[in-house]
Tab-separated table of C-alpha atoms and ligand atoms in Angstrom:
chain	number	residue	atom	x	y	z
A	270	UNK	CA	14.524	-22.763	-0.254
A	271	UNK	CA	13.061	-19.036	-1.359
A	272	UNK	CA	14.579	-16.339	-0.477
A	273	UNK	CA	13.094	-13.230	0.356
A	274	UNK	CA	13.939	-9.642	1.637
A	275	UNK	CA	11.553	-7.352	3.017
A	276	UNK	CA	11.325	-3.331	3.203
A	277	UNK	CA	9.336	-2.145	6.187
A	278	UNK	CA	9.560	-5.573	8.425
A	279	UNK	CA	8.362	-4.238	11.515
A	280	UNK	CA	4.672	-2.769	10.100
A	281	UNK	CA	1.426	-4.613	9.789
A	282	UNK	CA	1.942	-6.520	6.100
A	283	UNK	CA	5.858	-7.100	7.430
A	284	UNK	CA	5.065	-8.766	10.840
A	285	UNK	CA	2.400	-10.835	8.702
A	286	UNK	CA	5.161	-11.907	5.939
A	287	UNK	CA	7.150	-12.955	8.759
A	288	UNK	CA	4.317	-15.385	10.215
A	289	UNK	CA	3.925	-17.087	6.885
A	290	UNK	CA	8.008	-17.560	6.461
A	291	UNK	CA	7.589	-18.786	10.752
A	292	UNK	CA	4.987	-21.246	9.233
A	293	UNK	CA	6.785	-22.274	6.359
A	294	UNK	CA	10.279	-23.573	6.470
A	295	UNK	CA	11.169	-23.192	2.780
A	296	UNK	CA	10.993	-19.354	3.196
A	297	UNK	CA	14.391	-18.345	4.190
A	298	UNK	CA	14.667	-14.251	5.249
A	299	UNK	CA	18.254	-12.292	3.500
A	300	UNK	CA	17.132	-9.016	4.170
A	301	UNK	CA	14.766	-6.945	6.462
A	302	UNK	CA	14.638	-2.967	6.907
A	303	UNK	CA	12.323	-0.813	9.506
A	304	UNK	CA	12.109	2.964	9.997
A	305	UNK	CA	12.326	3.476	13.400
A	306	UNK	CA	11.326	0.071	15.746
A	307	UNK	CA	14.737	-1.020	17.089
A	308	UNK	CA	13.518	-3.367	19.504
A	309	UNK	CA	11.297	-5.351	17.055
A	310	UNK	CA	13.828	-5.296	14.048
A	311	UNK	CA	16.440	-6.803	16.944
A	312	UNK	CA	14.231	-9.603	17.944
A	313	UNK	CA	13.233	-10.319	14.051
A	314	UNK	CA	16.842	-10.833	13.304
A	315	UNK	CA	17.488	-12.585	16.441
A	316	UNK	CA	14.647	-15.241	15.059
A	317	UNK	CA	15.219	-15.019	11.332
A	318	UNK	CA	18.720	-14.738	11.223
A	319	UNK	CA	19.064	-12.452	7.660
A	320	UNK	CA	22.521	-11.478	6.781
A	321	UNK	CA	21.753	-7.468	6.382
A	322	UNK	CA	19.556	-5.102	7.974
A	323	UNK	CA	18.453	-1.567	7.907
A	324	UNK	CA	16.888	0.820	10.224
A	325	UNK	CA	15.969	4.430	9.119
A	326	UNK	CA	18.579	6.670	10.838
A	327	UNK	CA	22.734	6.018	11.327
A	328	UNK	CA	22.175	6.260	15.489
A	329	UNK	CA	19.634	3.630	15.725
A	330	UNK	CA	21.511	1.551	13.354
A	331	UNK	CA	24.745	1.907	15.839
A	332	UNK	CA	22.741	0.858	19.053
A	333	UNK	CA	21.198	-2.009	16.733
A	334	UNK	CA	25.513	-2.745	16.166
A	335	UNK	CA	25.637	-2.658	20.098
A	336	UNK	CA	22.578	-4.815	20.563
A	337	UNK	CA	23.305	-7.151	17.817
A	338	UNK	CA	27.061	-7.450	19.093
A	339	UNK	CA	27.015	-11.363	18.905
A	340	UNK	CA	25.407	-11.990	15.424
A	341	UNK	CA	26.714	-11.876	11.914
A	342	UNK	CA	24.488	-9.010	10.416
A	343	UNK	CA	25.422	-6.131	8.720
A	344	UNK	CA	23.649	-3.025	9.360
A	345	UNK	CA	23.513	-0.034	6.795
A	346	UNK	CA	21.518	3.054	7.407
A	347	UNK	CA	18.715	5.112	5.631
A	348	UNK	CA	18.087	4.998	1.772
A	349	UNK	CA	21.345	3.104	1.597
A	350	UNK	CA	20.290	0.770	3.428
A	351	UNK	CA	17.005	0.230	1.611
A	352	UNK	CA	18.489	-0.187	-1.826
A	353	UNK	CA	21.337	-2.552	-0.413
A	354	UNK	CA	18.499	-4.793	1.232
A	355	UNK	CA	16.714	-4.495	-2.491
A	356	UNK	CA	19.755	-5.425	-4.499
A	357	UNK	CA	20.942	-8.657	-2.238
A	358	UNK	CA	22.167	-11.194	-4.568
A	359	UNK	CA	20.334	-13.427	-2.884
A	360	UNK	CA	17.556	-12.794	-2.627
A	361	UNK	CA	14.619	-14.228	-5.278
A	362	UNK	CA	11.696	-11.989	-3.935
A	363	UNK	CA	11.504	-8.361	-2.320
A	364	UNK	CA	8.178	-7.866	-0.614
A	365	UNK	CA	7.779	-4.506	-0.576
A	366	UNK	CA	5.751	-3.697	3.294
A	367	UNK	CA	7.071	0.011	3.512
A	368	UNK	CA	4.844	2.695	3.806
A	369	UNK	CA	4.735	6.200	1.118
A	370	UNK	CA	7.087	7.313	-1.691
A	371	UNK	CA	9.804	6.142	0.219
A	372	UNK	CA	9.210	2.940	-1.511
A	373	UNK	CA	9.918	4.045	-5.493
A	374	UNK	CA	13.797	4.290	-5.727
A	375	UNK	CA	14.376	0.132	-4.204
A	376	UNK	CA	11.617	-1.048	-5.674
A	377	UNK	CA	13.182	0.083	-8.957
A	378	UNK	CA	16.778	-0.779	-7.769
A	379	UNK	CA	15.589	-4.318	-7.321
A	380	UNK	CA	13.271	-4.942	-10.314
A	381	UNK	CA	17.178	-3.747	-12.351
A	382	UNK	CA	18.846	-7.064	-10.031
A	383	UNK	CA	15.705	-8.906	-11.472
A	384	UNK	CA	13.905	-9.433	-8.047
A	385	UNK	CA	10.233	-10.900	-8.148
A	386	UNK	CA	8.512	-7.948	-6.341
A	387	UNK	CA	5.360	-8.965	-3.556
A	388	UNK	CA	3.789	-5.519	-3.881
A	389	UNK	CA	2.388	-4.284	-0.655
A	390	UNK	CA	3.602	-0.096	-1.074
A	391	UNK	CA	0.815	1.030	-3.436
A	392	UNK	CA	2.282	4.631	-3.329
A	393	UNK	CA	5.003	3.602	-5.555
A	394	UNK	CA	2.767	1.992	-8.273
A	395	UNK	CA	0.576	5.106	-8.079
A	396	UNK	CA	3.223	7.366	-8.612
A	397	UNK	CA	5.623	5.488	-10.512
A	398	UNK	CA	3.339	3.181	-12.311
A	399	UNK	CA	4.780	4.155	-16.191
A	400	UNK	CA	7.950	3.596	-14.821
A	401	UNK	CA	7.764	0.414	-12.641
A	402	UNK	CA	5.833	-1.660	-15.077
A	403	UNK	CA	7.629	-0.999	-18.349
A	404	UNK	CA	10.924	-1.596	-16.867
A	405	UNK	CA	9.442	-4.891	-14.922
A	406	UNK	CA	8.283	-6.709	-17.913
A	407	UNK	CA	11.621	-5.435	-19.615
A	408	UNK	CA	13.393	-7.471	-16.644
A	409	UNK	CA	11.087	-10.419	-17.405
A	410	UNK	CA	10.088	-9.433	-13.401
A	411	UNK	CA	6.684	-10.299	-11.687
A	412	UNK	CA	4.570	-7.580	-9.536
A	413	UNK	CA	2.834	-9.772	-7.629
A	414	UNK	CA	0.190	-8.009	-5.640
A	415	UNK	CA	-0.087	-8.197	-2.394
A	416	UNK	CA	-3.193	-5.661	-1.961
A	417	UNK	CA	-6.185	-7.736	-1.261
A	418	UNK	CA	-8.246	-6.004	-4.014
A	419	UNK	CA	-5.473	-6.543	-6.486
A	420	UNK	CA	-4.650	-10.237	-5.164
A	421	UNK	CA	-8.694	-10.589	-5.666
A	422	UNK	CA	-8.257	-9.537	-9.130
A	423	UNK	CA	-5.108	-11.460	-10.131
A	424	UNK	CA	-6.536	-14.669	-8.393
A	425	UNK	CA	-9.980	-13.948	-10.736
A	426	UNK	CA	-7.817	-13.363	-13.478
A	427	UNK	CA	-6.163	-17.100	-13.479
A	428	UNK	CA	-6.324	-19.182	-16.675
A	429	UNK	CA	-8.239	-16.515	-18.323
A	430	UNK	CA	-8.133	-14.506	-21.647
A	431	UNK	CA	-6.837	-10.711	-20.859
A	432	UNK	CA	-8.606	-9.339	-24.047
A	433	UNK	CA	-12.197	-11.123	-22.377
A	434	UNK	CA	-11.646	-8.940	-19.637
A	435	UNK	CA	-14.305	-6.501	-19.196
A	436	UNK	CA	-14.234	-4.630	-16.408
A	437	UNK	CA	-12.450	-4.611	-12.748
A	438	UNK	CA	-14.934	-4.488	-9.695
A	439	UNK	CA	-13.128	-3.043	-6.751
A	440	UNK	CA	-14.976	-3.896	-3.522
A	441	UNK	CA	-14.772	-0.923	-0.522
A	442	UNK	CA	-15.942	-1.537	3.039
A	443	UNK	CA	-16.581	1.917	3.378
A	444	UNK	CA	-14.662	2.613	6.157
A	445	UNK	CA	-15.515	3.253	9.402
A	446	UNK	CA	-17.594	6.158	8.370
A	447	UNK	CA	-19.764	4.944	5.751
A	448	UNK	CA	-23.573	6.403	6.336
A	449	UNK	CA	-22.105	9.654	7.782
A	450	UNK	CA	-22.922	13.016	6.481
A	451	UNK	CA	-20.553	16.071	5.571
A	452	UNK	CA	-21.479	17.861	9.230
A	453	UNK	CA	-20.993	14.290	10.743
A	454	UNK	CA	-17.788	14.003	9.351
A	455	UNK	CA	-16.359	17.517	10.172
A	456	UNK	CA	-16.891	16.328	13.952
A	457	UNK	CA	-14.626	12.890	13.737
A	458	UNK	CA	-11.901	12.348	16.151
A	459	UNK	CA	-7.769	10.123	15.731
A	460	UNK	CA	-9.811	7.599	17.166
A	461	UNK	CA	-12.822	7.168	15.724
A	462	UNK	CA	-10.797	6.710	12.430
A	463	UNK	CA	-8.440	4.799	13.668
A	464	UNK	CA	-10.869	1.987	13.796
A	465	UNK	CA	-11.578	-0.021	11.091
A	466	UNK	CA	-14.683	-2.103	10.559
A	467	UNK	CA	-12.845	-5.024	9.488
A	468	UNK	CA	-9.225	-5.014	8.608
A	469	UNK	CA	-6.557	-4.218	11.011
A	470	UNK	CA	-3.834	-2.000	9.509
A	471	UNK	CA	-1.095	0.445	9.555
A	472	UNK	CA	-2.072	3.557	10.887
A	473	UNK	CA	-1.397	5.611	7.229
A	474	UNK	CA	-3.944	3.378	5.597
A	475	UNK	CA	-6.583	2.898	8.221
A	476	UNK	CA	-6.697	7.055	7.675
A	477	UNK	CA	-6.942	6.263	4.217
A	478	UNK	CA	-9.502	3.931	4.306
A	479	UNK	CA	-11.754	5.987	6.442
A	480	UNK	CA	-11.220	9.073	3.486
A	481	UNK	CA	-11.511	6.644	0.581
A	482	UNK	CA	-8.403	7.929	-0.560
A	483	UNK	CA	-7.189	4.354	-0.057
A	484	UNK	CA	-9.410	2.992	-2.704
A	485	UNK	CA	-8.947	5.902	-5.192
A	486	UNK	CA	-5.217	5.086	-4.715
A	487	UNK	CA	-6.375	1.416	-5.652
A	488	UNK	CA	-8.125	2.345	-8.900
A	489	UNK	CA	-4.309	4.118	-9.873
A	490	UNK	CA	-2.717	0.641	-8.750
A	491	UNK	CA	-5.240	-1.651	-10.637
A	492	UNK	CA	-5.255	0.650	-14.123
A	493	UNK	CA	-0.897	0.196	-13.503
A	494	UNK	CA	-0.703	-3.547	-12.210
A	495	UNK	CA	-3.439	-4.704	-15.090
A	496	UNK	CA	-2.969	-2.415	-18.116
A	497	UNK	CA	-6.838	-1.882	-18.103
A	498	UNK	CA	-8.365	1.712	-18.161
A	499	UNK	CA	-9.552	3.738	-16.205
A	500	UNK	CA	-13.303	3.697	-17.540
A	501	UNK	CA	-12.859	-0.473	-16.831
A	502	UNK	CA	-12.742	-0.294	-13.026
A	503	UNK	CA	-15.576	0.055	-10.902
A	504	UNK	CA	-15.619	1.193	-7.118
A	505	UNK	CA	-18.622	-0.819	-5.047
A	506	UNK	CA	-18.931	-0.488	-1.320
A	507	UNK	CA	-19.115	-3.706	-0.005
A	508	UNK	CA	-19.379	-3.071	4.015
A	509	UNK	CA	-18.507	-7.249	5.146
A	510	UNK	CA	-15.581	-6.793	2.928
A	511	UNK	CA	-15.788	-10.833	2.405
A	512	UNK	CA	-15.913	-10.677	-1.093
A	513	UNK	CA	-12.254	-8.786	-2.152
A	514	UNK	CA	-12.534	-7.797	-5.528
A	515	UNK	CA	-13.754	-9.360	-8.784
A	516	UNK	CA	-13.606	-9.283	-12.730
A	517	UNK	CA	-16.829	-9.325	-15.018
A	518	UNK	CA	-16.008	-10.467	-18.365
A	519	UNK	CA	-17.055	-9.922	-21.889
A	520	UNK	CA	-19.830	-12.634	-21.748
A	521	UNK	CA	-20.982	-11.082	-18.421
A	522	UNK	CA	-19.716	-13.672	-16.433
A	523	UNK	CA	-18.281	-12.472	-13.206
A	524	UNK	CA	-15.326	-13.777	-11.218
A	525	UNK	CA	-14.758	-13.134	-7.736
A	526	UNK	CA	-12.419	-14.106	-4.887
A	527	UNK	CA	-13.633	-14.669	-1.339
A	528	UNK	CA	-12.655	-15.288	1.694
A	529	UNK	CA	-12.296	-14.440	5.531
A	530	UNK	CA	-10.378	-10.332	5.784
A	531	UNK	CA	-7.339	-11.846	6.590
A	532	UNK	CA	-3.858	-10.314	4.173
A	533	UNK	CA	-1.890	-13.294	5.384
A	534	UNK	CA	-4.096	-15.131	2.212
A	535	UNK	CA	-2.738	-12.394	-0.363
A	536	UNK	CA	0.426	-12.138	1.366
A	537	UNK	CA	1.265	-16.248	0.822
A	538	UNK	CA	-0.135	-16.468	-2.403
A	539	UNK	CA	2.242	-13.189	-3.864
A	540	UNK	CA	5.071	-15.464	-1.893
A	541	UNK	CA	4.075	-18.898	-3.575
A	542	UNK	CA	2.095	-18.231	-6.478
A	543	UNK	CA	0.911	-19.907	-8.263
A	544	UNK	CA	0.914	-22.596	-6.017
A	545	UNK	CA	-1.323	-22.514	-3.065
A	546	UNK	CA	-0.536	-23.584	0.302
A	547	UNK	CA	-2.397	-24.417	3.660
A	548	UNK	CA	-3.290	-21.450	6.079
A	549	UNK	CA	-4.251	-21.548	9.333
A	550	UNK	CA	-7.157	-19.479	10.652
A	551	UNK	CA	-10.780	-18.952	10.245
A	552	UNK	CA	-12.568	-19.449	6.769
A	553	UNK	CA	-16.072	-17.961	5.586
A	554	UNK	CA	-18.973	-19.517	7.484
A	555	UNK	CA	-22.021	-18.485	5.044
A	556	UNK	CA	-24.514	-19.454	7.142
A	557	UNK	CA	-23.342	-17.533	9.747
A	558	UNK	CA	-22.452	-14.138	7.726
A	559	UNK	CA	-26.652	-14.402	6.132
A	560	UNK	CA	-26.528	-11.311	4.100
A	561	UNK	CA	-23.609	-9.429	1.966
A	562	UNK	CA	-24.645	-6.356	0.615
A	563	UNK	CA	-23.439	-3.804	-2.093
A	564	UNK	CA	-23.838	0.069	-2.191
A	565	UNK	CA	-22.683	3.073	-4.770
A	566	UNK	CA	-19.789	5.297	-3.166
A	567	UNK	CA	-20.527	8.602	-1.636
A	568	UNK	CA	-17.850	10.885	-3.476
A	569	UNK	CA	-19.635	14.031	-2.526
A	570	UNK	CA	-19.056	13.133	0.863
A	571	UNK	CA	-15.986	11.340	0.487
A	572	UNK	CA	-14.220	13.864	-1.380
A	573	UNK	CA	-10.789	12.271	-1.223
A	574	UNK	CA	-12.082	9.404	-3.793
A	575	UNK	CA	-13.168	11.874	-5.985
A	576	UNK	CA	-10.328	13.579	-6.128
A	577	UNK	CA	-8.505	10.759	-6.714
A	578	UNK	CA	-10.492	10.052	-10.273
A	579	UNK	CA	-9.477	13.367	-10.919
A	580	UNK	CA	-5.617	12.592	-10.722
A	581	UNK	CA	-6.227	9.461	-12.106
A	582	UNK	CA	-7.414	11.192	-15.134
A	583	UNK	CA	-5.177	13.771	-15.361
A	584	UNK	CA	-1.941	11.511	-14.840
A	585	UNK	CA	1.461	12.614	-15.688
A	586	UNK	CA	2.730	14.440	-12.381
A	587	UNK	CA	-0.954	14.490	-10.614
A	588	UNK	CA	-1.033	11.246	-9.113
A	589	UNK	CA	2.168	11.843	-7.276
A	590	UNK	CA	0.933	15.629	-5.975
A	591	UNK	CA	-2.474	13.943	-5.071
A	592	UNK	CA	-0.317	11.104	-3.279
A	593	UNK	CA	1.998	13.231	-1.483
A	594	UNK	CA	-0.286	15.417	-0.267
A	595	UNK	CA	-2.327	12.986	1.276
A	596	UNK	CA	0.567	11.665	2.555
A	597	UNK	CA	1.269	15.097	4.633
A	598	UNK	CA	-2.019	15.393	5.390
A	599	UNK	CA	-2.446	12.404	7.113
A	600	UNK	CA	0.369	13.406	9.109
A	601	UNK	CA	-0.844	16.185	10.180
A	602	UNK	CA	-3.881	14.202	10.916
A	603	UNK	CA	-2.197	11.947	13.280
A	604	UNK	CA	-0.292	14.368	14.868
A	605	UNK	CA	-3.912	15.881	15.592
A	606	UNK	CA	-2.711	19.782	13.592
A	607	UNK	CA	-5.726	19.662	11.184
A	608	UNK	CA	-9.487	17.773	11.281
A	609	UNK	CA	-10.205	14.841	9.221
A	610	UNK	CA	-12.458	17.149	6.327
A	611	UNK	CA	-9.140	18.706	5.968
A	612	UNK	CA	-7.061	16.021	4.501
A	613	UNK	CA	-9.322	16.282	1.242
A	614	UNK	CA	-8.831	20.288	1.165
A	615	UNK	CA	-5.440	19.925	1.331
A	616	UNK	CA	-4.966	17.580	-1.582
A	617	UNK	CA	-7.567	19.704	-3.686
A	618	UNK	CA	-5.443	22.613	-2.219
A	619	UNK	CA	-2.400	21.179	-3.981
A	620	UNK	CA	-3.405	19.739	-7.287
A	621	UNK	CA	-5.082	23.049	-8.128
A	622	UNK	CA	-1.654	24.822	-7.587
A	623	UNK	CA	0.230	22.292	-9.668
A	624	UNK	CA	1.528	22.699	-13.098
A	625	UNK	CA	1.381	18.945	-14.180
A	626	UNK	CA	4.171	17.302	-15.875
A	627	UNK	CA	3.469	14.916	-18.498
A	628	UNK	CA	5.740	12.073	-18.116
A	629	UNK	CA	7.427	12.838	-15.005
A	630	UNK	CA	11.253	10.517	-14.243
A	631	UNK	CA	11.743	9.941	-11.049
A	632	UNK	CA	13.540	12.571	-10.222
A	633	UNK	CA	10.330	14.602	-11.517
A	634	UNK	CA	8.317	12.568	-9.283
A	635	UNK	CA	10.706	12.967	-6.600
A	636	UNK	CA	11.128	16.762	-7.033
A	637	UNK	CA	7.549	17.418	-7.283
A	638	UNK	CA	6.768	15.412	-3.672
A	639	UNK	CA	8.827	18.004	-1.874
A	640	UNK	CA	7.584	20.764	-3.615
A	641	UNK	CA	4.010	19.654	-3.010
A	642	UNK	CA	5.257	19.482	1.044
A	643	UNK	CA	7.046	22.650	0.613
A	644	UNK	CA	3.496	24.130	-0.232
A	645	UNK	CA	1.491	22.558	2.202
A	646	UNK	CA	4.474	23.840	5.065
A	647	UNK	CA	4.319	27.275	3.774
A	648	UNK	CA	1.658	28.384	1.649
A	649	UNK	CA	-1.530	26.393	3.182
A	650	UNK	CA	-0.330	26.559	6.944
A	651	UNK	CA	-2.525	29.058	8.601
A	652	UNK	CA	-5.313	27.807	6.177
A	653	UNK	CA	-4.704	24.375	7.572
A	654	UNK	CA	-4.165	24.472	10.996
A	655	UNK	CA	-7.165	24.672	13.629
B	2048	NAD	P1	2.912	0.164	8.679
B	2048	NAD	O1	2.926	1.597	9.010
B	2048	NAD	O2	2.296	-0.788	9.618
B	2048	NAD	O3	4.413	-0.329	8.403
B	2048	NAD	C1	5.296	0.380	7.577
B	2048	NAD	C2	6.711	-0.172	7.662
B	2048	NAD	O4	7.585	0.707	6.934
B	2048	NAD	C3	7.269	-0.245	9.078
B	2048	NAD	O5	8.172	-1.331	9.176
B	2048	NAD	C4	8.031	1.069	9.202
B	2048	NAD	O6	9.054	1.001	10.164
B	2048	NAD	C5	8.596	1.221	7.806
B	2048	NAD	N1	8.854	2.630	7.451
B	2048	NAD	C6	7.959	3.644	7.470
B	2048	NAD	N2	8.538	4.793	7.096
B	2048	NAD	C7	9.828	4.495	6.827
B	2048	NAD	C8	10.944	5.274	6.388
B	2048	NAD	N3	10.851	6.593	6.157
B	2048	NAD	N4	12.132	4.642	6.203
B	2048	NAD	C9	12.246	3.321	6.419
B	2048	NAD	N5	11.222	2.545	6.830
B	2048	NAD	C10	10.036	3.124	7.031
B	2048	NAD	O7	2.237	0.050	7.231
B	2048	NAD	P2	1.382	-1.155	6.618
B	2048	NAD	O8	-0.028	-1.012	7.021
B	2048	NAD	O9	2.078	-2.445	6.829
B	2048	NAD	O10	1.438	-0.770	5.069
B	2048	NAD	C11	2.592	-0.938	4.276
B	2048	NAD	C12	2.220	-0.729	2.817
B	2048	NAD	O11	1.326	-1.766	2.425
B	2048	NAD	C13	1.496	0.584	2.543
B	2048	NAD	O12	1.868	1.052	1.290
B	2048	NAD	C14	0.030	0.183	2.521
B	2048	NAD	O13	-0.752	1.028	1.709
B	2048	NAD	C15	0.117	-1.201	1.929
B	2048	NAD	N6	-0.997	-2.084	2.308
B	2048	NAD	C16	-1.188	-2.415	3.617
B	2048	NAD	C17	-2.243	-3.233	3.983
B	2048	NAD	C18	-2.449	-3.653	5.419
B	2048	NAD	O14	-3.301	-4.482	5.676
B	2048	NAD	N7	-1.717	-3.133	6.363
B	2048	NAD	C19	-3.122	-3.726	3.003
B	2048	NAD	C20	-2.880	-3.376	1.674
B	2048	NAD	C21	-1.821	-2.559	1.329
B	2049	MG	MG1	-6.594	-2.903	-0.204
C-alpha cells in the first residue's frame, strides 16, 4: 500500500490523481486539501476515506465538520491546514496539485518529514527552486515531475548519462492563439482564452498557456528540476502537442516521449515510478494524426515568454516578481478588470520597478510577492484598468 496526500484535491491534476488511486487499489489517500469547493472535498472524503482534511477558510471547514458529522476526519483550516496535510506521518508521497505561491511553505515542510514530492505547482519550483532542490537532495527526497514537459524529459532521461546531456527541447502547442498578431491579440476575450487547443486545465494555466507565460515558467522549472542551464533548453512550438518534450544528446541523438495529451500518464508515472503501469484511454494512432509539425516561438508577440527569459536570467528575486505578477494579472484577467495584452505590461510593469535580491529566503520570496501585489493594487491601477 502507498500512501499519498494531496494539496489542491479538488482542481484539474487533483481530480486526475484521484482517478488513478480509484483505478489502483494499492494507492491509499491520508490527506487531501482544497481552497474553496466544499461539496467536492465532502464527496472525495466520503469515497477515499483520508484521515485529515483541509479547506481554505475556518467557516467552510466548520460546515465541512457539520457535513462530515459521521466520519472520522479531522479538519484544520488555511495554511495550517496545508502544512499538517504535508507533514502526515503517513504519508510516503505529497502530490503537490495546488495552484500559485501558495504552494512553497508545505512543499518545503514536507520535503523536512522526507516526503517523495509528485510536483504538479510549478510556481514553487520557479520561485523557490535554490531552495527546494538543495534541501531535497539533502533529505535524500525525489521531485518527481508531474508537468508533462518535465515528465517528457525525466522519462527521456532514463538509463542515461547526465553529463551526455546536451540540451532540453521543450515542446509548446502554442496556445490557443498561435498565428495571431499584436492587434489580433489586443481584441481577445475570457473565452476565447479559456480554450485550449488540446489540454484541458485549470483556469490559471489555460491563461498561461494562451500568454506563453506557462512555458517561460517551464524553462525556470526544467533549469531547477534538471540542474541544466539556461542556454541548454530550447522552446519549440509544437501545435498537436503529441510529442511532450525531449532531450538531444551529445552525439546528437535525440530522445523524446510521446503519447496521447492526457496528464493522467505523467501523473501515474510521478506516483509509481519507475515502474509503469496500465492506463486506460486512447493511445497515438499515427496514421490517423498524418503530419506533426514544429515552429520557432513568437516572443515579440508573446511578450510574456520573453519576459520570462528575462527573469530567468536575472534570477535571485526576479523569478518570484515575474511569477507573482502574473499571478495578479491573471486575476484580474479572469475577473475581466484588464485585457489579455495587459497581463504582459503588468509583469514588465513590475520587474522594472524591482530592486532584485540575490539569494532571496523564503521569507524574501514571500515578502517580495506582496510587495509586487501591493504595487500592482496601488501604483499600476488606473494604468491597468480599462
Ligand atoms: P486548478 O485551479 O484546477 O486547481 C487548484 C487546486 O488548488 C484546487 O483544488 C483549489 O481548490 C486549490 N487552491 C487554489 N488556491 C488555493 C488556496 N489559496 N488555498 C488552498 N487551496 C487552494 O489548478 P490545476 O490546473 O490543477 O493546476 C495545479 C498546479 O499544477 C498549477 O501549479 C499548474 O501550473 C500545475 N499544472 C497543471 C496542469 C494541468 O493539466 N492542469 C499541467 C501541468 C502543471
Ligand atoms: Mg506543462
Amino acid at each position: 500500500m502507498k500512501k499519498i496526500a494531496i494539496l489542491g484535491s479538488t482542481g484539474s491534476i487533483g481530480t486526475q490523481t484521484l482517478e488513478i488511486v480509484r483505478d489502483n487499489p494499492d494507492l491509499q489517500v491520508v490527506g487531501l486539501t482544497a481552497g474553496t469547493n466544499i461539496d467536492l472535498l465532502e464527496k472525495q472524503v466520503r469515497e477515499f476515506r483520508p484521515r485529515l482534511v483541509s479547506l481554505q477558510n475556518e467557516a467552510a471547514c466548520r460546515e465541512l465538520k457539520i457535513r462530515l458529522a459521521d466520519m472520522e476526519v479531522q479538519i484544520v483550516p488555511g495554511m495550517e491546514g496545508l502544512l499538517a496535510v504535508a507533514e502526515m506521518e503517513d504519508s510516503e508521497i505529497l502530490v503537490t496539485a495546488i495552484v500559485g505561491m501558495i504552494g512553497i511553505q508545505p512543499t518545503i515542510a514536507a520535503i523536512k518529514k522526507r516526503k517523495d514530492i509528485a510536483l504538479a505547482n510549478k510556481e514553487t519550483l520557479v520561485t523557490a527552486g535554490h531552495i527546494i532542490m538543495p534541501l531535497a537532495a539533502k533529505m535524500g527526497v525525489s521531485i518527481l515531475p508531474v508537468d508533462s514537459e518535465h515528465s517528457a524529459i525525466f522519462q527521456s532521461l532514463q538509463g542515461e548519462n547526465k553529463e551526455s546531456v546536451s540540451k532540453l527541447l521543450i515542446t509548446a502547442s502554442g496556445g490557443p492563439f498561435r498565428g495571431r498578431t499584436r492587434q489580433e491579440l489586443s481584441q481577445v476575450q475570457l473565452e476565447d482564452a479559456l480554450k485550449h487547443p488540446n489540454w484541458s486545465m485549470g483556469h490559471k494555466i489555460t491563461i498561461d498557456s494562451a500568454t506563453l507565460v506557462n512555458k517561460g515558467l517551464e524553462v525556470m522549472e526544467a533549469k531547477w528540476l534538471f540542474g541544466v542551464d539556461l542556454n541548454q533548453i530550447q522552446v519549440v512550438v509544437h501545435p498537436q502537442s503529441i510529442i511532450h518534450s525531449m532531450v538531444e544528446y551529445v552525439d546528437g541523438g535525440i530522445i523524446a516521449q510521446l503519447g496521447t495529451p492526457d496528464m493522467k500518464l505523467p501523473i501515474q508515472y510521478a506516483l509509481f515510478y519507475p515502474d509503469r503501469r496500465p492506463m486506460a484511454g486512447k493511445k497515438v494512432d499515427f496514421y490517423a494524426l498524418g503530419n506533426i509539425t514544429f515552429e520557432k516561438p513568437d516572443m515579440e508577440t508573446f511578450v510574456g515568454l520573453k519576459l520570462a527569459m528575462r527573469a530567468a536570467v536575472d534570477g535571485g528575486s526576479m523569478p518570484t516578481v515575474f511569477n507573482a505578477a502574473n499571478e495578479k494579472a491573471v486575476s484580474l484577467f479572469l475577473d475581466r478588470k484588464v485585457q489579455f495584452l495587459q497581463i504582459p505590461e503588468i509583469i514588465e510593469m513590475c520587474m522594472d520597478a524591482h530592486h532584485r535580491i540575490e539569494n532571496p529566503n523564503v521569507e524574501d520570496i514571500l515578502r517580495t510577492e506582496q510587495e509586487t501585489y501591493e504595487l500592482i493594487n496601488t501604483k499600476f491601477m488606473e494604468k491597468i484598468y480599462y
